[in-house]
mmCIF file of C-alpha atoms in Angstrom:
data_model
loop_
_atom_site.group_PDB
_atom_site.id
_atom_site.type_symbol
_atom_site.label_atom_id
_atom_site.label_comp_id
_atom_site.label_asym_id
_atom_site.label_seq_id
_atom_site.Cartn_x
_atom_site.Cartn_y
_atom_site.Cartn_z
ATOM 1 C CA MET E 11 87.483 60.875 118.065
ATOM 2 C CA SER E 12 86.460 59.114 114.914
ATOM 3 C CA THR E 13 88.642 58.774 112.056
ATOM 4 C CA ASN E 14 86.418 58.973 109.376
ATOM 5 C CA ILE E 15 87.104 61.350 106.469
ATOM 6 C CA PHE E 16 84.672 63.389 104.758
ATOM 7 C CA PRO E 17 84.667 62.451 101.188
ATOM 8 C CA ASP E 18 85.758 64.378 98.539
ATOM 9 C CA LEU E 19 82.769 64.413 96.173
ATOM 10 C CA PRO E 20 82.510 66.308 92.639
ATOM 11 C CA GLY E 21 79.040 67.605 93.045
ATOM 12 C CA LEU E 22 80.131 70.245 95.226
ATOM 13 C CA SER E 23 78.396 74.153 94.088
ATOM 14 C CA TRP E 24 80.653 76.561 93.593
ATOM 15 C CA SER E 25 79.800 78.695 96.724
ATOM 16 C CA ARG E 26 81.140 77.257 100.182
ATOM 17 C CA LYS E 27 80.924 79.181 102.926
ATOM 18 C CA LYS E 28 83.764 79.503 105.959
ATOM 19 C CA THR E 29 83.110 81.366 109.101
ATOM 20 C CA PRO E 30 85.549 81.893 111.916
ATOM 21 C CA LEU E 31 82.588 81.818 115.150
ATOM 22 C CA TRP E 32 84.334 83.427 118.592
ATOM 23 C CA SER E 33 82.314 83.463 121.842
ATOM 24 C CA THR E 34 82.368 86.277 123.811
ATOM 25 C CA LYS E 35 80.410 87.740 126.979
ATOM 26 C CA VAL E 36 79.779 91.767 127.090
ATOM 27 C CA GLN E 37 78.104 93.112 130.005
ATOM 28 C CA THR E 38 77.392 97.029 129.979
ATOM 29 C CA THR E 39 77.853 99.056 132.942
ATOM 30 C CA ALA E 40 75.142 101.893 133.856
ATOM 31 C CA SER E 41 77.618 104.291 132.672
ATOM 32 C CA GLY E 42 77.886 102.696 129.377
ATOM 33 C CA LYS E 43 81.419 100.973 130.065
ATOM 34 C CA GLU E 44 81.864 97.730 128.752
ATOM 35 C CA LEU E 45 83.551 94.708 130.266
ATOM 36 C CA ARG E 46 84.481 91.762 127.720
ATOM 37 C CA ALA E 47 85.375 88.330 128.550
ATOM 38 C CA SER E 48 86.473 85.948 125.386
ATOM 39 C CA TYR E 49 85.598 82.292 126.125
ATOM 40 C CA TYR E 50 87.828 80.678 123.218
ATOM 41 C CA SER E 51 91.194 81.148 122.930
ATOM 42 C CA TYR E 52 91.042 80.188 119.146
ATOM 43 C CA PRO E 53 88.177 80.562 116.800
ATOM 44 C CA LYS E 54 85.483 77.566 116.021
ATOM 45 C CA TRP E 55 85.392 77.394 112.298
ATOM 46 C CA GLN E 56 81.666 76.855 110.749
ATOM 47 C CA PHE E 57 81.208 75.090 107.208
ATOM 48 C CA SER E 58 78.612 75.217 104.645
ATOM 49 C CA LEU E 59 78.611 73.212 101.763
ATOM 50 C CA SER E 60 75.819 72.691 98.977
ATOM 51 C CA TYR E 61 76.049 69.919 96.517
ATOM 52 C CA GLU E 62 74.153 69.999 93.406
ATOM 53 C CA VAL E 63 74.720 66.872 91.907
ATOM 54 C CA LEU E 64 75.090 63.035 94.319
ATOM 55 C CA ARG E 65 75.127 60.497 92.291
ATOM 56 C CA GLU E 66 73.357 57.270 93.529
ATOM 57 C CA SER E 67 75.222 54.569 91.321
ATOM 58 C CA GLY E 68 78.783 54.493 89.944
ATOM 59 C CA ARG E 69 80.661 56.583 92.480
ATOM 60 C CA ALA E 70 77.866 56.234 94.777
ATOM 61 C CA GLU E 71 78.349 59.945 96.276
ATOM 62 C CA LEU E 72 75.052 59.762 98.065
ATOM 63 C CA GLN E 73 76.269 56.861 99.863
ATOM 64 C CA ALA E 74 79.319 58.157 100.761
ATOM 65 C CA LEU E 75 77.525 61.148 102.295
ATOM 66 C CA ILE E 76 74.998 59.545 103.930
ATOM 67 C CA GLY E 77 77.257 56.413 105.219
ATOM 68 C CA LEU E 78 79.765 59.783 106.608
ATOM 69 C CA PHE E 79 76.654 61.201 108.727
ATOM 70 C CA ASN E 80 75.185 57.884 109.827
ATOM 71 C CA SER E 81 78.384 56.641 111.142
ATOM 72 C CA CYS E 82 79.011 59.968 113.020
ATOM 73 C CA GLN E 83 75.070 59.884 114.381
ATOM 74 C CA GLY E 84 74.637 63.346 113.211
ATOM 75 C CA SER E 85 76.323 65.638 115.371
ATOM 76 C CA TYR E 86 77.821 63.150 117.834
ATOM 77 C CA ASP E 87 81.100 62.096 116.702
ATOM 78 C CA THR E 88 83.753 63.681 114.874
ATOM 79 C CA PHE E 89 85.303 63.264 111.474
ATOM 80 C CA LEU E 90 88.041 65.092 109.680
ATOM 81 C CA TYR E 91 87.377 67.393 106.871
ATOM 82 C CA THR E 92 89.878 68.786 104.223
ATOM 83 C CA ASP E 93 89.546 72.261 103.477
ATOM 84 C CA PRO E 94 90.916 72.571 99.830
ATOM 85 C CA ASP E 95 92.192 76.413 100.356
ATOM 86 C CA ASP E 96 93.350 76.017 103.755
ATOM 87 C CA CYS E 97 95.114 72.476 104.377
ATOM 88 C CA GLN E 98 98.938 72.925 103.919
ATOM 89 C CA VAL E 99 101.813 74.571 105.798
ATOM 90 C CA THR E 100 105.250 74.699 105.000
ATOM 91 C CA LYS E 101 108.172 74.890 107.635
ATOM 92 C CA GLN E 102 105.325 75.974 110.104
ATOM 93 C CA GLY E 103 107.356 77.107 113.283
ATOM 94 C CA ILE E 104 106.096 75.392 116.467
ATOM 95 C CA GLY E 105 108.399 75.904 118.965
ATOM 96 C CA LEU E 106 112.039 76.451 120.171
ATOM 97 C CA GLY E 107 114.068 73.596 121.835
ATOM 98 C CA ASP E 108 114.845 74.071 125.401
ATOM 99 C CA GLY E 109 116.856 70.531 126.029
ATOM 100 C CA SER E 110 113.877 68.973 127.975
ATOM 101 C CA THR E 111 110.452 69.701 125.969
ATOM 102 C CA LYS E 112 109.737 66.752 123.963
ATOM 103 C CA VAL E 113 106.065 67.427 122.971
ATOM 104 C CA PHE E 114 105.174 70.224 120.528
ATOM 105 C CA GLY E 115 101.627 71.172 119.205
ATOM 106 C CA LEU E 116 101.090 71.042 115.555
ATOM 107 C CA VAL E 117 99.758 74.845 114.201
ATOM 108 C CA ARG E 118 99.151 76.668 111.522
ATOM 109 C CA THR E 119 99.224 80.357 110.676
ATOM 110 C CA TYR E 120 96.292 81.996 108.668
ATOM 111 C CA SER E 121 97.049 85.736 108.133
ATOM 112 C CA GLY E 122 99.344 86.208 111.167
ATOM 113 C CA PHE E 123 96.968 84.317 113.708
ATOM 114 C CA THR E 124 98.511 80.972 114.840
ATOM 115 C CA GLU E 125 95.919 78.288 116.012
ATOM 116 C CA PRO E 126 95.822 74.033 116.249
ATOM 117 C CA ILE E 127 95.206 71.532 113.874
ATOM 118 C CA GLY E 128 92.885 69.349 113.840
ATOM 119 C CA ALA E 129 94.816 66.604 112.884
ATOM 120 C CA VAL E 130 97.819 65.925 110.287
ATOM 121 C CA ASN E 131 97.060 64.317 106.798
ATOM 122 C CA GLY E 132 99.460 61.800 105.935
ATOM 123 C CA MET E 133 103.231 61.973 107.535
ATOM 124 C CA PRO E 134 104.200 65.542 107.896
ATOM 125 C CA ILE E 135 107.897 66.246 107.276
ATOM 126 C CA ILE E 136 109.862 67.466 110.545
ATOM 127 C CA TYR E 137 112.495 70.352 110.905
ATOM 128 C CA VAL E 138 115.222 71.239 113.725
ATOM 129 C CA ASN E 139 117.079 74.270 112.487
ATOM 130 C CA ASN E 140 115.545 73.771 108.750
ATOM 131 C CA THR E 141 117.191 70.427 108.982
ATOM 132 C CA GLN E 142 114.969 67.720 107.976
ATOM 133 C CA VAL E 143 114.505 65.037 110.892
ATOM 134 C CA THR E 144 113.934 61.641 109.372
ATOM 135 C CA SER E 145 113.896 59.482 112.856
ATOM 136 C CA GLY E 146 113.459 59.707 116.783
ATOM 137 C CA TYR E 147 109.592 61.104 116.859
ATOM 138 C CA SER E 148 106.316 60.469 116.478
ATOM 139 C CA VAL E 149 102.888 62.305 115.466
ATOM 140 C CA SER E 150 99.407 61.277 116.541
ATOM 141 C CA ASP E 151 96.817 63.885 115.487
ATOM 142 C CA ASN E 152 97.965 67.442 116.122
ATOM 143 C CA VAL E 153 100.722 66.526 118.320
ATOM 144 C CA LEU E 154 104.673 66.160 117.762
ATOM 145 C CA THR E 155 106.518 63.641 120.439
ATOM 146 C CA PHE E 156 110.462 63.604 120.278
ATOM 147 C CA SER E 157 112.131 60.671 121.802
ATOM 148 C CA SER E 158 114.806 62.872 123.044
ATOM 149 C CA ALA E 159 114.441 66.326 123.616
ATOM 150 C CA PRO E 160 115.723 69.014 120.818
ATOM 151 C CA PRO E 161 118.735 71.235 122.142
ATOM 152 C CA SER E 162 118.392 74.561 123.695
ATOM 153 C CA ASN E 163 117.584 77.400 121.066
ATOM 154 C CA THR E 164 116.793 75.229 118.236
ATOM 155 C CA VAL E 165 113.827 75.992 115.793
ATOM 156 C CA ILE E 166 111.264 73.029 116.001
ATOM 157 C CA SER E 167 109.030 73.303 112.559
ATOM 158 C CA TRP E 168 106.602 71.307 110.072
ATOM 159 C CA SER E 169 105.341 70.945 106.859
ATOM 160 C CA GLY E 170 102.670 68.939 105.457
ATOM 161 C CA SER E 171 98.828 68.622 105.129
ATOM 162 C CA PHE E 172 96.544 68.820 107.884
ATOM 163 C CA TYR E 173 92.492 68.276 108.763
ATOM 164 C CA PHE E 174 89.956 70.105 110.884
ATOM 165 C CA LYS E 175 88.527 68.330 113.341
ATOM 166 C CA CYS E 176 84.689 68.558 112.919
ATOM 167 C CA ARG E 177 81.102 67.403 113.780
ATOM 168 C CA PHE E 178 78.006 68.030 111.768
ATOM 169 C CA LEU E 179 76.073 71.021 113.296
ATOM 170 C CA GLN E 180 72.423 69.279 113.069
ATOM 171 C CA ASP E 181 71.255 65.333 113.386
ATOM 172 C CA SER E 182 69.388 65.682 110.060
ATOM 173 C CA ILE E 183 70.519 66.759 106.514
ATOM 174 C CA GLU E 184 67.856 66.807 103.932
ATOM 175 C CA PHE E 185 68.418 65.072 100.449
ATOM 176 C CA ASN E 186 66.265 65.634 97.694
ATOM 177 C CA GLN E 187 66.104 63.324 94.410
ATOM 178 C CA PHE E 188 65.769 65.785 91.192
ATOM 179 C CA LEU E 189 66.117 62.791 88.149
ATOM 180 C CA SER E 190 66.554 59.137 88.692
ATOM 181 C CA LYS E 191 69.729 58.078 90.905
ATOM 182 C CA LEU E 192 70.569 62.024 90.860
ATOM 183 C CA TRP E 193 70.163 63.671 94.437
ATOM 184 C CA GLU E 194 71.034 66.910 95.776
ATOM 185 C CA ALA E 195 72.061 67.946 99.255
ATOM 186 C CA LYS E 196 71.607 71.893 99.872
ATOM 187 C CA LYS E 197 72.881 72.811 102.910
ATOM 188 C CA VAL E 198 75.742 70.131 104.649
ATOM 189 C CA GLU E 199 76.865 72.164 107.623
ATOM 190 C CA PHE E 200 79.673 71.422 109.903
ATOM 191 C CA VAL E 201 81.931 72.856 112.740
ATOM 192 C CA SER E 202 85.454 72.522 113.507
ATOM 193 C CA VAL E 203 85.948 71.203 117.358
ATOM 194 C CA LYS E 204 88.950 71.260 119.767
#
């Protein structure tokens, strides 16, 4: 996995799309009864962004987006994306201590549905029974590991920011120049990966 971060660029149009994607196999019998099988435990999230202005000079927004795309080799490698409306949790429960478990996956709940995050953004705040813990643990991507297991019946939670781990949908992005040193990218699409 790449540690590249999707750049925060000011030319983003107001219209952004975020779509949850599931994969379900539906088989219908001769009587009309359906048998369904779900292939995903959690949704993939598809994002579609449109940039009305990308400056070539000054802040070099065009170069930042093309640089990320090329360093990922199109849809080959991943990057980290901050969804501005869905990137933080506060005292999000992640499990109960049992005296032996040291590893906990970091999750976030979105309207009652809980799923793993892609990766933490910065250093998260870890709580055991609502008391902040300042040492004795490490965090890598979306996994919290304690050096010694939390006691039984203790609530483990976290606060902080997170990324979606994503890849581009296609191996090409079209950039259009509409004025000298001003460009647009009408369709920048990517999808989360687990």
